């Protein structure tokens, strides 16, 4: 007896090791039922359901109603009242900033490595401010101490970092040179928060104001300052630098501070800064701003206005919060122009020298700057009391506006 290996057997008889052919695979159609499988049970329909659908409302019942259709204005108002609605009402739409003056200012900014809050915060009024607007009073808001903030407020689109770069020692001189070349009438200096610095940037702020005064003495200067963490000697340092308007924004009502602003900012601290600036230098105009549409109530807005007047604030602006990106807090509501007009009247009744209130109004709003610059000029010329000058300028502004809006023959 002997045995052969499988390889030897394959050489002797190839047919012996050949695999049996596999049965041909059958391809079934999607609708074909294999005879070996049980048929599917019949579909059961709930009793009366088909009849109810058949006799129920049709498409016409959904598109027809007992109420008349909304007008375009009513539809926009209804859409604006929906919380978180991303569609902008018509009163918040603006033109893209273009023009020779806009291009010239932007070119100079790049050459001197300067920043503006107009661009960094995506302000909707940039074209009007840089272009001069209807009054021809060209303005700009320069942001000093870099473009990176140490705080992270939920409404602001400026970049944030715990350790921003060092201050540019040449920035005060560069800012003054740029403003002298632009031929502006009014400038707003603002800054990022610099909690990483020992004096929070107060000396740099004051140095910039003094440089502007030397190279462009005709300019009206407003400083929109940080809170310097409530250190009042630093507030005095900026107030004594030669500015015309000291501004610091309270941003929102007291009950929403923690939700809207960085944890290092608070309502009482901001009120203290504004009150001390006015007490230290009474000749300064003081100014603050409130955002609407973040969840505040009318009672809270009224109380905030009263608190600002009690702190000696002369000028207040109210504007609509607009969400910069989807990473920022949502808009609670789009406040109507009629409501903004109401708050403007309330501000005047409370005794503010000037109150600017409107959907597109910002803390450095163009029309407000025109008004403030006129107050400052006339007060300097006539030596009159601030409130008397404000009344005269307001009367002239109303007369001019009425003349512009009157129909031509």
mmCIF file of C-alpha atoms in Angstrom:
data_model
loop_
_atom_site.group_PDB
_atom_site.id
_atom_site.type_symbol
_atom_site.label_atom_id
_atom_site.label_comp_id
_atom_site.label_asym_id
_atom_site.label_seq_id
_atom_site.Cartn_x
_atom_site.Cartn_y
_atom_site.Cartn_z
ATOM 1 C CA UNK A 1 0.000 0.000 0.000
ATOM 2 C CA UNK A 2 1.155 3.405 -0.684
ATOM 3 C CA UNK A 3 -0.277 6.889 -0.560
ATOM 4 C CA UNK A 4 0.085 9.760 -2.927
ATOM 5 C CA UNK A 5 0.378 13.362 -1.940
ATOM 6 C CA UNK A 6 -2.237 15.748 -3.145
ATOM 7 C CA UNK A 7 0.288 17.400 -5.463
ATOM 8 C CA UNK A 8 1.273 14.048 -7.000
ATOM 9 C CA UNK A 9 -2.353 13.070 -7.491
ATOM 10 C CA UNK A 10 -3.020 16.341 -9.221
ATOM 11 C CA UNK A 11 -0.192 15.662 -11.682
ATOM 12 C CA UNK A 12 -1.408 12.128 -12.400
ATOM 13 C CA UNK A 13 -5.111 12.971 -12.663
ATOM 14 C CA UNK A 14 -5.980 16.647 -12.907
ATOM 15 C CA UNK A 15 -9.691 15.858 -13.155
ATOM 16 C CA UNK A 16 -9.678 14.164 -9.746
ATOM 17 C CA UNK A 17 -8.816 17.355 -7.924
ATOM 18 C CA UNK A 18 -10.926 19.730 -10.030
ATOM 19 C CA UNK A 19 -13.610 21.472 -7.863
ATOM 20 C CA UNK A 20 -17.218 20.820 -8.704
ATOM 21 C CA UNK A 21 -18.881 23.735 -10.540
ATOM 22 C CA UNK A 22 -20.879 26.120 -8.303
ATOM 23 C CA UNK A 23 -24.552 26.508 -9.019
ATOM 24 C CA UNK A 24 -25.341 29.657 -11.015
ATOM 25 C CA UNK A 25 -26.396 32.571 -8.777
ATOM 26 C CA UNK A 26 -29.879 33.802 -9.392
ATOM 27 C CA UNK A 27 -30.543 37.545 -9.503
ATOM 28 C CA UNK A 28 -33.897 38.581 -8.138
ATOM 29 C CA UNK A 29 -35.817 41.662 -9.156
ATOM 30 C CA UNK A 30 -36.873 44.062 -6.454
ATOM 31 C CA UNK A 31 -40.518 43.151 -7.018
ATOM 32 C CA UNK A 32 -39.989 39.394 -7.389
ATOM 33 C CA UNK A 33 -40.934 37.107 -4.491
ATOM 34 C CA UNK A 34 -39.010 33.924 -3.976
ATOM 35 C CA UNK A 35 -41.304 30.980 -4.019
ATOM 36 C CA UNK A 36 -39.657 29.565 -0.900
ATOM 37 C CA UNK A 37 -40.392 32.696 1.200
ATOM 38 C CA UNK A 38 -43.770 33.462 2.721
ATOM 39 C CA UNK A 39 -45.761 36.312 1.178
ATOM 40 C CA UNK A 40 -45.892 39.626 3.066
ATOM 41 C CA UNK A 41 -49.007 40.230 5.143
ATOM 42 C CA UNK A 42 -51.497 42.708 3.812
ATOM 43 C CA UNK A 43 -51.120 46.296 5.042
ATOM 44 C CA UNK A 44 -53.562 47.108 7.770
ATOM 45 C CA UNK A 45 -55.208 50.538 7.736
ATOM 46 C CA UNK A 46 -56.716 51.935 10.892
ATOM 47 C CA UNK A 47 -60.453 51.984 10.707
ATOM 48 C CA UNK A 48 -61.809 55.309 9.598
ATOM 49 C CA UNK A 49 -58.376 56.918 8.998
ATOM 50 C CA UNK A 50 -58.603 56.871 5.217
ATOM 51 C CA UNK A 51 -62.099 58.274 5.365
ATOM 52 C CA UNK A 52 -61.045 61.109 7.656
ATOM 53 C CA UNK A 53 -58.167 62.020 5.341
ATOM 54 C CA UNK A 54 -60.458 61.949 2.346
ATOM 55 C CA UNK A 55 -63.018 64.246 3.934
ATOM 56 C CA UNK A 56 -60.511 66.464 5.813
ATOM 57 C CA UNK A 57 -59.204 69.953 4.957
ATOM 58 C CA UNK A 58 -57.588 70.537 1.609
ATOM 59 C CA UNK A 59 -54.732 72.733 0.465
ATOM 60 C CA UNK A 60 -57.045 75.696 0.026
ATOM 61 C CA UNK A 61 -57.995 75.598 3.683
ATOM 62 C CA UNK A 62 -54.346 76.123 4.635
ATOM 63 C CA UNK A 63 -53.619 79.036 2.288
ATOM 64 C CA UNK A 64 -56.971 80.747 2.846
ATOM 65 C CA UNK A 65 -57.860 82.314 6.168
ATOM 66 C CA UNK A 66 -60.508 84.522 7.641
ATOM 67 C CA UNK A 67 -57.974 87.343 8.201
ATOM 68 C CA UNK A 68 -56.773 89.513 5.295
ATOM 69 C CA UNK A 69 -53.156 88.989 4.168
ATOM 70 C CA UNK A 70 -50.422 91.002 5.904
ATOM 71 C CA UNK A 71 -49.011 94.081 4.249
ATOM 72 C CA UNK A 72 -45.225 94.081 3.589
ATOM 73 C CA UNK A 73 -44.706 96.431 6.549
ATOM 74 C CA UNK A 74 -46.721 94.180 8.868
ATOM 75 C CA UNK A 75 -44.833 91.109 7.669
ATOM 76 C CA UNK A 76 -41.462 92.777 8.351
ATOM 77 C CA UNK A 77 -42.568 93.860 11.805
ATOM 78 C CA UNK A 78 -43.812 90.358 12.593
ATOM 79 C CA UNK A 79 -40.546 88.816 11.352
ATOM 80 C CA UNK A 80 -38.504 91.267 13.388
ATOM 81 C CA UNK A 81 -40.397 90.328 16.562
ATOM 82 C CA UNK A 82 -39.386 86.651 16.341
ATOM 83 C CA UNK A 83 -36.470 85.979 18.755
ATOM 84 C CA UNK A 84 -33.309 84.986 16.944
ATOM 85 C CA UNK A 85 -34.689 85.824 13.507
ATOM 86 C CA UNK A 86 -31.643 86.217 11.261
ATOM 87 C CA UNK A 87 -33.339 88.295 8.561
ATOM 88 C CA UNK A 88 -32.525 91.964 8.928
ATOM 89 C CA UNK A 89 -35.435 94.420 8.801
ATOM 90 C CA UNK A 90 -35.204 96.996 6.038
ATOM 91 C CA UNK A 91 -34.202 99.754 8.464
ATOM 92 C CA UNK A 92 -30.952 97.921 9.291
ATOM 93 C CA UNK A 93 -29.687 97.551 5.737
ATOM 94 C CA UNK A 94 -26.889 99.891 4.621
ATOM 95 C CA UNK A 95 -24.767 100.461 1.538
ATOM 96 C CA UNK A 96 -21.298 98.973 1.146
ATOM 97 C CA UNK A 97 -18.720 101.654 2.070
ATOM 98 C CA UNK A 98 -17.086 102.986 -1.111
ATOM 99 C CA UNK A 99 -15.682 106.277 -2.337
ATOM 100 C CA UNK A 100 -12.436 108.180 -2.729
ATOM 101 C CA UNK A 101 -12.270 109.230 0.910
ATOM 102 C CA UNK A 102 -12.935 105.691 2.118
ATOM 103 C CA UNK A 103 -10.151 104.316 -0.109
ATOM 104 C CA UNK A 104 -7.712 107.028 0.974
ATOM 105 C CA UNK A 105 -8.307 106.452 4.675
ATOM 106 C CA UNK A 106 -8.051 102.683 4.307
ATOM 107 C CA UNK A 107 -4.755 103.003 2.391
ATOM 108 C CA UNK A 108 -3.225 105.230 5.077
ATOM 109 C CA UNK A 109 -4.318 102.821 7.799
ATOM 110 C CA UNK A 110 -2.500 99.969 6.099
ATOM 111 C CA UNK A 111 0.654 101.993 5.482
ATOM 112 C CA UNK A 112 0.944 103.146 9.118
ATOM 113 C CA UNK A 113 -0.274 99.807 10.561
ATOM 114 C CA UNK A 114 -3.212 101.426 12.328
ATOM 115 C CA UNK A 115 -6.562 99.918 13.245
ATOM 116 C CA UNK A 116 -10.080 101.335 13.355
ATOM 117 C CA UNK A 117 -13.006 100.044 15.353
ATOM 118 C CA UNK A 118 -15.051 100.818 12.238
ATOM 119 C CA UNK A 119 -13.454 97.811 10.511
ATOM 120 C CA UNK A 120 -12.675 95.578 13.495
ATOM 121 C CA UNK A 121 -16.222 95.812 14.909
ATOM 122 C CA UNK A 122 -17.843 95.774 11.419
ATOM 123 C CA UNK A 123 -19.711 99.030 11.972
ATOM 124 C CA UNK A 124 -22.630 99.597 9.546
ATOM 125 C CA UNK A 125 -21.997 103.372 9.428
ATOM 126 C CA UNK A 126 -18.435 103.236 8.102
ATOM 127 C CA UNK A 127 -19.261 104.578 4.634
ATOM 128 C CA UNK A 128 -21.194 107.543 6.013
ATOM 129 C CA UNK A 129 -18.581 108.437 8.618
ATOM 130 C CA UNK A 130 -15.512 108.126 6.424
ATOM 131 C CA UNK A 131 -17.224 109.724 3.437
ATOM 132 C CA UNK A 132 -18.458 112.780 5.330
ATOM 133 C CA UNK A 133 -22.201 112.103 5.262
ATOM 134 C CA UNK A 134 -24.840 114.740 4.594
ATOM 135 C CA UNK A 135 -23.080 117.330 6.783
ATOM 136 C CA UNK A 136 -19.674 116.850 5.157
ATOM 137 C CA UNK A 137 -18.128 116.295 8.585
ATOM 138 C CA UNK A 138 -15.712 113.407 8.004
ATOM 139 C CA UNK A 139 -14.960 111.321 11.077
ATOM 140 C CA UNK A 140 -13.096 108.160 11.981
ATOM 141 C CA UNK A 141 -12.726 105.971 15.052
ATOM 142 C CA UNK A 142 -9.130 104.900 15.602
ATOM 143 C CA UNK A 143 -8.468 101.853 17.776
ATOM 144 C CA UNK A 144 -5.142 102.084 19.564
ATOM 145 C CA UNK A 145 -3.040 99.603 21.582
ATOM 146 C CA UNK A 146 -3.343 96.898 18.929
ATOM 147 C CA UNK A 147 -6.185 94.845 17.500
ATOM 148 C CA UNK A 148 -6.310 92.141 20.191
ATOM 149 C CA UNK A 149 -8.280 92.512 23.430
ATOM 150 C CA UNK A 150 -7.691 90.762 26.743
ATOM 151 C CA UNK A 151 -11.433 90.522 27.386
ATOM 152 C CA UNK A 152 -14.104 88.442 25.709
ATOM 153 C CA UNK A 153 -17.443 90.263 25.627
ATOM 154 C CA UNK A 154 -20.153 88.214 23.906
ATOM 155 C CA UNK A 155 -21.217 91.003 21.542
ATOM 156 C CA UNK A 156 -17.792 92.106 20.260
ATOM 157 C CA UNK A 157 -15.986 90.806 17.165
ATOM 158 C CA UNK A 158 -12.514 92.126 18.098
ATOM 159 C CA UNK A 159 -9.871 89.389 18.495
ATOM 160 C CA UNK A 160 -9.074 88.243 22.025
ATOM 161 C CA UNK A 161 -5.991 86.881 23.799
ATOM 162 C CA UNK A 162 -4.652 86.702 27.346
ATOM 163 C CA UNK A 163 -1.225 87.826 26.089
ATOM 164 C CA UNK A 164 -1.522 90.282 23.182
ATOM 165 C CA UNK A 165 1.566 91.797 21.611
ATOM 166 C CA UNK A 166 3.588 94.651 23.053
ATOM 167 C CA UNK A 167 2.445 98.238 22.515
ATOM 168 C CA UNK A 168 3.838 100.050 19.473
ATOM 169 C CA UNK A 169 5.886 102.966 20.776
ATOM 170 C CA UNK A 170 5.464 104.783 17.437
ATOM 171 C CA UNK A 171 1.676 104.471 17.417
ATOM 172 C CA UNK A 172 0.854 107.868 19.042
ATOM 173 C CA UNK A 173 2.938 109.702 16.437
ATOM 174 C CA UNK A 174 1.598 107.586 13.561
ATOM 175 C CA UNK A 175 -1.989 108.266 14.613
ATOM 176 C CA UNK A 176 -1.363 112.011 14.834
ATOM 177 C CA UNK A 177 0.314 112.066 11.386
ATOM 178 C CA UNK A 178 -2.547 110.153 9.796
ATOM 179 C CA UNK A 179 -5.239 112.381 11.286
ATOM 180 C CA UNK A 180 -3.390 115.536 10.258
ATOM 181 C CA UNK A 181 -3.170 114.219 6.678
ATOM 182 C CA UNK A 182 -6.827 113.169 6.445
ATOM 183 C CA UNK A 183 -8.227 116.587 7.296
ATOM 184 C CA UNK A 184 -10.950 115.243 9.571
ATOM 185 C CA UNK A 185 -13.160 117.387 11.786
ATOM 186 C CA UNK A 186 -13.772 114.922 14.592
ATOM 187 C CA UNK A 187 -11.927 111.833 15.740
ATOM 188 C CA UNK A 188 -12.855 109.137 18.220
ATOM 189 C CA UNK A 189 -9.967 107.353 19.910
ATOM 190 C CA UNK A 190 -10.858 104.009 21.403
ATOM 191 C CA UNK A 191 -8.868 100.976 22.396
ATOM 192 C CA UNK A 192 -8.951 97.330 23.230
ATOM 193 C CA UNK A 193 -8.784 96.376 26.909
ATOM 194 C CA UNK A 194 -5.216 95.704 28.028
ATOM 195 C CA UNK A 195 -5.516 94.031 31.416
ATOM 196 C CA UNK A 196 -2.025 92.623 30.852
ATOM 197 C CA UNK A 197 -0.436 96.077 31.358
ATOM 198 C CA UNK A 198 0.317 97.631 34.728
ATOM 199 C CA UNK A 199 -1.648 100.823 33.953
ATOM 200 C CA UNK A 200 -4.064 99.084 31.531
ATOM 201 C CA UNK A 201 -2.816 101.408 28.756
ATOM 202 C CA UNK A 202 -3.769 104.768 30.350
ATOM 203 C CA UNK A 203 -0.367 106.388 29.698
ATOM 204 C CA UNK A 204 -0.405 105.257 26.043
ATOM 205 C CA UNK A 205 -3.917 106.673 25.655
ATOM 206 C CA UNK A 206 -2.897 110.048 27.113
ATOM 207 C CA UNK A 207 0.289 110.165 24.999
ATOM 208 C CA UNK A 208 -1.747 109.630 21.815
ATOM 209 C CA UNK A 209 -4.120 112.496 22.662
ATOM 210 C CA UNK A 210 -1.227 114.880 23.311
ATOM 211 C CA UNK A 211 0.431 113.912 19.990
ATOM 212 C CA UNK A 212 -2.787 114.655 18.099
ATOM 213 C CA UNK A 213 -3.126 118.017 19.836
ATOM 214 C CA UNK A 214 0.389 118.954 18.670
ATOM 215 C CA UNK A 215 -0.031 117.937 15.005
ATOM 216 C CA UNK A 216 -3.757 118.600 14.451
ATOM 217 C CA UNK A 217 -4.874 121.240 16.976
ATOM 218 C CA UNK A 218 -8.142 121.926 15.132
ATOM 219 C CA UNK A 219 -9.446 118.394 15.683
ATOM 220 C CA UNK A 220 -12.237 117.651 18.150
ATOM 221 C CA UNK A 221 -11.087 114.595 20.123
ATOM 222 C CA UNK A 222 -13.341 112.084 21.814
ATOM 223 C CA UNK A 223 -11.834 109.241 23.854
ATOM 224 C CA UNK A 224 -13.913 106.090 24.244
ATOM 225 C CA UNK A 225 -11.966 104.515 27.073
ATOM 226 C CA UNK A 226 -11.874 101.144 28.836
ATOM 227 C CA UNK A 227 -12.745 101.047 32.537
ATOM 228 C CA UNK A 228 -9.118 100.686 33.728
ATOM 229 C CA UNK A 229 -10.546 98.156 36.209
ATOM 230 C CA UNK A 230 -12.072 101.053 38.133
ATOM 231 C CA UNK A 231 -8.744 102.677 39.098
ATOM 232 C CA UNK A 232 -9.747 106.348 39.249
ATOM 233 C CA UNK A 233 -6.216 107.899 39.095
ATOM 234 C CA UNK A 234 -5.872 106.328 35.633
ATOM 235 C CA UNK A 235 -9.204 107.885 34.626
ATOM 236 C CA UNK A 236 -7.808 111.277 35.690
ATOM 237 C CA UNK A 237 -4.670 110.708 33.614
ATOM 238 C CA UNK A 238 -6.727 110.368 30.423
ATOM 239 C CA UNK A 239 -9.176 113.151 31.354
ATOM 240 C CA UNK A 240 -6.260 115.599 31.747
ATOM 241 C CA UNK A 241 -4.628 114.727 28.395
ATOM 242 C CA UNK A 242 -6.406 117.403 26.321
ATOM 243 C CA UNK A 243 -9.491 115.613 24.981
ATOM 244 C CA UNK A 244 -12.902 117.238 24.426
ATOM 245 C CA UNK A 245 -15.256 114.320 25.149
ATOM 246 C CA UNK A 246 -14.718 111.523 27.674
ATOM 247 C CA UNK A 247 -16.764 108.440 26.744
ATOM 248 C CA UNK A 248 -17.147 105.061 28.373
ATOM 249 C CA UNK A 249 -19.904 102.628 27.427
ATOM 250 C CA UNK A 250 -22.109 100.959 29.994
ATOM 251 C CA UNK A 251 -23.217 98.711 27.047
ATOM 252 C CA UNK A 252 -26.435 97.279 28.529
ATOM 253 C CA UNK A 253 -28.765 97.372 31.520
ATOM 254 C CA UNK A 254 -27.578 96.265 34.947
ATOM 255 C CA UNK A 255 -29.395 92.916 34.941
ATOM 256 C CA UNK A 256 -27.735 91.756 31.689
ATOM 257 C CA UNK A 257 -24.150 92.840 32.396
ATOM 258 C CA UNK A 258 -22.827 89.377 33.245
ATOM 259 C CA UNK A 259 -24.462 87.806 30.196
ATOM 260 C CA UNK A 260 -23.288 90.468 27.726
ATOM 261 C CA UNK A 261 -19.921 91.724 29.005
ATOM 262 C CA UNK A 262 -16.697 90.145 30.186
ATOM 263 C CA UNK A 263 -16.670 89.168 33.880
ATOM 264 C CA UNK A 264 -14.111 91.906 34.651
ATOM 265 C CA UNK A 265 -16.564 94.622 33.580
ATOM 266 C CA UNK A 266 -19.635 95.581 35.575
ATOM 267 C CA UNK A 267 -22.345 98.218 35.806
ATOM 268 C CA UNK A 268 -21.247 100.003 38.989
ATOM 269 C CA UNK A 269 -17.627 100.137 37.866
ATOM 270 C CA UNK A 270 -18.595 101.802 34.575
ATOM 271 C CA UNK A 271 -20.850 104.310 36.354
ATOM 272 C CA UNK A 272 -17.996 105.120 38.735
ATOM 273 C CA UNK A 273 -15.606 105.832 35.834
ATOM 274 C CA UNK A 274 -18.067 108.202 34.151
ATOM 275 C CA UNK A 275 -18.974 109.992 37.379
ATOM 276 C CA UNK A 276 -15.341 110.491 38.394
ATOM 277 C CA UNK A 277 -14.309 111.851 34.982
ATOM 278 C CA UNK A 278 -17.037 114.490 35.212
ATOM 279 C CA UNK A 279 -16.237 115.355 38.826
ATOM 280 C CA UNK A 280 -12.508 115.606 38.138
ATOM 281 C CA UNK A 281 -12.918 117.843 35.070
ATOM 282 C CA UNK A 282 -16.409 119.422 34.886
ATOM 283 C CA UNK A 283 -15.718 121.144 31.529
ATOM 284 C CA UNK A 284 -15.518 117.759 29.768
ATOM 285 C CA UNK A 285 -18.501 116.411 27.918
ATOM 286 C CA UNK A 286 -19.139 112.860 29.153
ATOM 287 C CA UNK A 287 -20.823 110.230 27.047
ATOM 288 C CA UNK A 288 -22.070 106.633 27.204
ATOM 289 C CA UNK A 289 -23.917 104.148 25.010
ATOM 290 C CA UNK A 290 -26.535 101.407 25.418
ATOM 291 C CA UNK A 291 -27.259 98.479 23.086
ATOM 292 C CA UNK A 292 -30.900 97.456 22.669
ATOM 293 C CA UNK A 293 -32.237 94.107 21.479
ATOM 294 C CA UNK A 294 -30.314 91.865 23.904
ATOM 295 C CA UNK A 295 -33.244 91.024 26.208
ATOM 296 C CA UNK A 296 -33.700 94.215 28.218
ATOM 297 C CA UNK A 297 -37.085 95.563 29.388
ATOM 298 C CA UNK A 298 -38.350 99.132 29.029
ATOM 299 C CA UNK A 299 -38.188 99.603 32.799
ATOM 300 C CA UNK A 300 -34.515 98.551 32.817
ATOM 301 C CA UNK A 301 -33.628 100.930 29.960
ATOM 302 C CA UNK A 302 -35.341 103.819 31.745
ATOM 303 C CA UNK A 303 -33.482 103.072 34.970
ATOM 304 C CA UNK A 304 -30.159 102.938 33.112
ATOM 305 C CA UNK A 305 -30.822 106.351 31.555
ATOM 306 C CA UNK A 306 -31.648 107.764 34.972
ATOM 307 C CA UNK A 307 -28.465 106.295 36.452
ATOM 308 C CA UNK A 308 -26.373 107.829 33.665
ATOM 309 C CA UNK A 309 -27.876 111.267 34.290
ATOM 310 C CA UNK A 310 -27.262 110.874 38.019
ATOM 311 C CA UNK A 311 -23.593 110.161 37.190
ATOM 312 C CA UNK A 312 -23.393 113.478 35.316
ATOM 313 C CA UNK A 313 -23.319 112.010 31.795
ATOM 314 C CA UNK A 314 -24.111 114.662 29.156
ATOM 315 C CA UNK A 315 -24.601 112.568 26.013
ATOM 316 C CA UNK A 316 -26.192 109.167 25.504
ATOM 317 C CA UNK A 317 -26.563 107.022 22.395
ATOM 318 C CA UNK A 318 -28.842 104.008 21.946
ATOM 319 C CA UNK A 319 -28.484 101.567 19.049
ATOM 320 C CA UNK A 320 -29.507 98.105 17.882
ATOM 321 C CA UNK A 321 -27.273 95.160 18.766
ATOM 322 C CA UNK A 322 -26.321 93.317 15.566
ATOM 323 C CA UNK A 323 -24.729 89.890 15.817
ATOM 324 C CA UNK A 324 -21.240 90.030 14.209
ATOM 325 C CA UNK A 325 -20.933 86.266 13.607
ATOM 326 C CA UNK A 326 -22.695 83.052 14.594
ATOM 327 C CA UNK A 327 -20.153 82.610 17.393
ATOM 328 C CA UNK A 328 -21.552 85.644 19.223
ATOM 329 C CA UNK A 329 -24.717 85.949 21.272
ATOM 330 C CA UNK A 330 -28.003 85.969 19.381
ATOM 331 C CA UNK A 331 -30.196 88.994 18.812
ATOM 332 C CA UNK A 332 -33.159 88.849 21.164
ATOM 333 C CA UNK A 333 -35.242 91.266 19.089
ATOM 334 C CA UNK A 334 -34.963 93.929 16.412
ATOM 335 C CA UNK A 335 -36.216 97.122 18.027
ATOM 336 C CA UNK A 336 -38.386 99.279 15.752
ATOM 337 C CA UNK A 337 -37.447 102.841 14.752
ATOM 338 C CA UNK A 338 -40.544 104.057 16.601
ATOM 339 C CA UNK A 339 -39.255 102.622 19.872
ATOM 340 C CA UNK A 340 -35.854 104.231 19.315
ATOM 341 C CA UNK A 341 -37.576 107.576 18.711
ATOM 342 C CA UNK A 342 -39.371 107.090 22.028
ATOM 343 C CA UNK A 343 -36.077 106.647 23.895
ATOM 344 C CA UNK A 344 -34.629 109.738 22.226
ATOM 345 C CA UNK A 345 -37.513 111.792 23.607
ATOM 346 C CA UNK A 346 -37.067 110.207 27.024
ATOM 347 C CA UNK A 347 -33.369 111.102 26.974
ATOM 348 C CA UNK A 348 -34.133 114.734 26.207
ATOM 349 C CA UNK A 349 -36.777 114.860 28.936
ATOM 350 C CA UNK A 350 -34.275 113.486 31.449
ATOM 351 C CA UNK A 351 -31.946 116.400 30.715
ATOM 352 C CA UNK A 352 -29.198 114.952 28.514
ATOM 353 C CA UNK A 353 -27.430 117.618 26.467
ATOM 354 C CA UNK A 354 -27.793 115.305 23.482
ATOM 355 C CA UNK A 355 -29.485 111.933 22.961
ATOM 356 C CA UNK A 356 -28.983 109.982 19.714
ATOM 357 C CA UNK A 357 -31.230 106.951 19.382
ATOM 358 C CA UNK A 358 -31.748 104.820 16.281
ATOM 359 C CA UNK A 359 -31.234 101.296 14.895
ATOM 360 C CA UNK A 360 -27.869 102.170 13.311
ATOM 361 C CA UNK A 361 -26.652 104.570 16.002
ATOM 362 C CA UNK A 362 -23.348 103.576 17.576
ATOM 363 C CA UNK A 363 -21.318 105.117 20.402
ATOM 364 C CA UNK A 364 -19.238 107.017 17.818
ATOM 365 C CA UNK A 365 -22.125 107.746 15.456
ATOM 366 C CA UNK A 366 -21.503 110.314 12.728
ATOM 367 C CA UNK A 367 -24.536 112.546 13.332
ATOM 368 C CA UNK A 368 -23.779 112.692 17.053
ATOM 369 C CA UNK A 369 -20.248 113.818 16.367
ATOM 370 C CA UNK A 370 -21.481 116.638 14.151
ATOM 371 C CA UNK A 371 -23.770 117.832 16.905
ATOM 372 C CA UNK A 372 -21.106 117.554 19.613
ATOM 373 C CA UNK A 373 -18.496 119.363 17.526
ATOM 374 C CA UNK A 374 -20.926 122.234 16.979
ATOM 375 C CA UNK A 375 -21.590 122.450 20.717
ATOM 376 C CA UNK A 376 -17.878 122.536 21.483
ATOM 377 C CA UNK A 377 -17.126 125.178 18.848
ATOM 378 C CA UNK A 378 -19.924 127.519 19.843
ATOM 379 C CA UNK A 379 -19.232 127.129 23.532
ATOM 380 C CA UNK A 380 -15.596 128.042 22.916
ATOM 381 C CA UNK A 381 -16.551 131.055 20.784
ATOM 382 C CA UNK A 382 -19.296 132.523 22.972
ATOM 383 C CA UNK A 383 -18.371 131.187 26.397
ATOM 384 C CA UNK A 384 -22.011 130.179 26.948
ATOM 385 C CA UNK A 385 -23.300 127.441 29.171
ATOM 386 C CA UNK A 386 -23.246 123.988 27.584
ATOM 387 C CA UNK A 387 -27.001 123.437 27.751
ATOM 388 C CA UNK A 388 -27.823 126.813 26.148
ATOM 389 C CA UNK A 389 -25.451 126.115 23.259
ATOM 390 C CA UNK A 390 -26.968 122.646 22.810
ATOM 391 C CA UNK A 391 -30.450 124.123 22.535
ATOM 392 C CA UNK A 392 -29.314 126.569 19.846
ATOM 393 C CA UNK A 393 -27.565 123.869 17.827
ATOM 394 C CA UNK A 394 -30.604 121.579 18.107
ATOM 395 C CA UNK A 395 -32.899 124.324 16.802
ATOM 396 C CA UNK A 396 -30.598 124.955 13.823
ATOM 397 C CA UNK A 397 -30.366 121.243 13.081
ATOM 398 C CA UNK A 398 -34.174 120.854 13.089
ATOM 399 C CA UNK A 399 -34.505 123.854 10.779
ATOM 400 C CA UNK A 400 -31.952 122.393 8.358
ATOM 401 C CA UNK A 401 -33.590 118.951 8.398
ATOM 402 C CA UNK A 402 -37.045 120.440 7.723
ATOM 403 C CA UNK A 403 -35.674 122.451 4.805
ATOM 404 C CA UNK A 404 -34.057 119.345 3.294
ATOM 405 C CA UNK A 405 -37.214 117.257 3.630
ATOM 406 C CA UNK A 406 -39.584 119.967 2.303
ATOM 407 C CA UNK A 407 -40.971 119.185 -1.198
ATOM 408 C CA UNK A 408 -39.473 121.266 -3.982
ATOM 409 C CA UNK A 409 -41.722 123.352 -6.207
#
